[in-house]
PDB file of C-alpha atoms in Angstrom:
ATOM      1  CA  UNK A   1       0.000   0.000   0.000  1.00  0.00           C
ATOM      2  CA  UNK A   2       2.966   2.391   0.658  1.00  0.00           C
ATOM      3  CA  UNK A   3       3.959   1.699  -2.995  1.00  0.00           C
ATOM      4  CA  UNK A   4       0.730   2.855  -4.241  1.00  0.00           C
ATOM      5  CA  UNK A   5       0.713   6.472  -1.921  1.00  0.00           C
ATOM      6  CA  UNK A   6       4.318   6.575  -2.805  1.00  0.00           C
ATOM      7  CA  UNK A   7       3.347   6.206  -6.669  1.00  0.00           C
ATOM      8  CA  UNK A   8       0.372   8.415  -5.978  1.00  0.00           C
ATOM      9  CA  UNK A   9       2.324  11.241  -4.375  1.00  0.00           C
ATOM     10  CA  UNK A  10       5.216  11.184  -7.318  1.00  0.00           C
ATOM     11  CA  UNK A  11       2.370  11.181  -9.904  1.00  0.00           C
ATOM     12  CA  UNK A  12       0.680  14.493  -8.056  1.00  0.00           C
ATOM     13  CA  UNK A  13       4.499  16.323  -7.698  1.00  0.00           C
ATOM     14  CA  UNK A  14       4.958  15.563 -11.603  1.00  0.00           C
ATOM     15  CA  UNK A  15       1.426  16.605 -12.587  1.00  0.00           C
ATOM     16  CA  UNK A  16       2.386  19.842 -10.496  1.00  0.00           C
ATOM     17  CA  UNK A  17       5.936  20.308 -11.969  1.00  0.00           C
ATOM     18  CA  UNK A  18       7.376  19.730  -8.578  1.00  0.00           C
ATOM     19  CA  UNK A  19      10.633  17.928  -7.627  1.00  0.00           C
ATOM     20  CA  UNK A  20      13.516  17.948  -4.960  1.00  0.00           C
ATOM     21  CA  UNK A  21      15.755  20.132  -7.145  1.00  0.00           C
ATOM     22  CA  UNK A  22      13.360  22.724  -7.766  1.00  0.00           C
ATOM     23  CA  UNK A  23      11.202  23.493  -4.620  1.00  0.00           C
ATOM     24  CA  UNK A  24      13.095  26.150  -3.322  1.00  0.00           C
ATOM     25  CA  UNK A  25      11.845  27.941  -6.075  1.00  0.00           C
ATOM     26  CA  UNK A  26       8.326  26.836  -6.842  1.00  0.00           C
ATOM     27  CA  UNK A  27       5.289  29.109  -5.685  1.00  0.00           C
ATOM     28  CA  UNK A  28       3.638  29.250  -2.087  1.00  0.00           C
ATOM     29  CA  UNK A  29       0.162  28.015  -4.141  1.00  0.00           C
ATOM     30  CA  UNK A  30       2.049  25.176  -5.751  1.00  0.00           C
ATOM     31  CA  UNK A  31       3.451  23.825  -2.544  1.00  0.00           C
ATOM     32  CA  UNK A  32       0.325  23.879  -0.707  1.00  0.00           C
ATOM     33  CA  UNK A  33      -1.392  22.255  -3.285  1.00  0.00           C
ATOM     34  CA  UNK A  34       1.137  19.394  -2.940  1.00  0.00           C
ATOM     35  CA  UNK A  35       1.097  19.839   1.130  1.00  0.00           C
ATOM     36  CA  UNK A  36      -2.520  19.080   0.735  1.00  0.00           C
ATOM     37  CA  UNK A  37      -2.749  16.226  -1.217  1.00  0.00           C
ATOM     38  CA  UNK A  38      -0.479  14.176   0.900  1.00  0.00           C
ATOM     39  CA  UNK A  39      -2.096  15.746   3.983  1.00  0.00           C
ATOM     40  CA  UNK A  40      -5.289  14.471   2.625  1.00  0.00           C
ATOM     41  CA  UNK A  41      -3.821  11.235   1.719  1.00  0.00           C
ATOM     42  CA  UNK A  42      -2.134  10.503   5.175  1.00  0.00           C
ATOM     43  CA  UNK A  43      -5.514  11.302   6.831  1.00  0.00           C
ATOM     44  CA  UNK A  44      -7.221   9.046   4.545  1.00  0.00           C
ATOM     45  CA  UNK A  45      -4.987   6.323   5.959  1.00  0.00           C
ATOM     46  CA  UNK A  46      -5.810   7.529   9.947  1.00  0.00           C
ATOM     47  CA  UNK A  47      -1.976   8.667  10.053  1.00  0.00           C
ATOM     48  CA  UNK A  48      -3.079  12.382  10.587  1.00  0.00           C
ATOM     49  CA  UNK A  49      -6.294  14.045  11.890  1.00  0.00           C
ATOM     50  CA  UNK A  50      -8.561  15.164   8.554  1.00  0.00           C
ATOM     51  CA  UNK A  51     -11.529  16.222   8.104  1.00  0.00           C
ATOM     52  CA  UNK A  52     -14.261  14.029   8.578  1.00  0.00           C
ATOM     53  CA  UNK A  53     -16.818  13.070   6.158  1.00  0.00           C
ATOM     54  CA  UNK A  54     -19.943  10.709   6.386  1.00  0.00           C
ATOM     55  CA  UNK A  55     -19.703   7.525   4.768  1.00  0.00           C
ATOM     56  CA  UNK A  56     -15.839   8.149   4.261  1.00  0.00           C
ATOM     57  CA  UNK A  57     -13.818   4.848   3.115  1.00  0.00           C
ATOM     58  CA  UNK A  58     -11.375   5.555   5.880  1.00  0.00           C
ATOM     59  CA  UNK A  59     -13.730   5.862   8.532  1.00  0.00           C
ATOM     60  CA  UNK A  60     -13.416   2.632  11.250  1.00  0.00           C
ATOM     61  CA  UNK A  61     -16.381   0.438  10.040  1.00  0.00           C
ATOM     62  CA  UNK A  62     -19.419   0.160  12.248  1.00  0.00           C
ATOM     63  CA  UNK A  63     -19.281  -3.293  14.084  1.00  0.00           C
ATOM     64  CA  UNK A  64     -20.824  -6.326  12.501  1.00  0.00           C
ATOM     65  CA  UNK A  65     -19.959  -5.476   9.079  1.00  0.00           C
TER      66      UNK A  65
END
């Protein structure tokens, strides 16, 4: 699964013209569109606190499912 976020992540840095040689010098609106995707992801996987949503896939299941 790490693969996949990790592959995810790279994807959503390339799509945004990001990479490690060049974010010194990429815009404030770039980087937090990048901050929030992987902020969004991480929370997704209960690694950070998110925003809540009903019905979300990440949400503990009710018991007896």
């Amino acid at each position: 699964m790490h693969e996949l976020l990790a592959l995810y992540l790279a994807r959503q840095a390339r799509t945004l013209g990001l990479d490690a040689q060049n974010v010194e010098d990429a815009d404030l609106e770039t980087l937090r569109t990048f901050a929030r995707a992987v902020l969004d992801e991480l929370a997704a996987l209960g690694l950070v606190a998110g925003e809540e949503e009903v019905g979300c896939w990440a949400a503990p299941r009710p018991a007896g499912h």
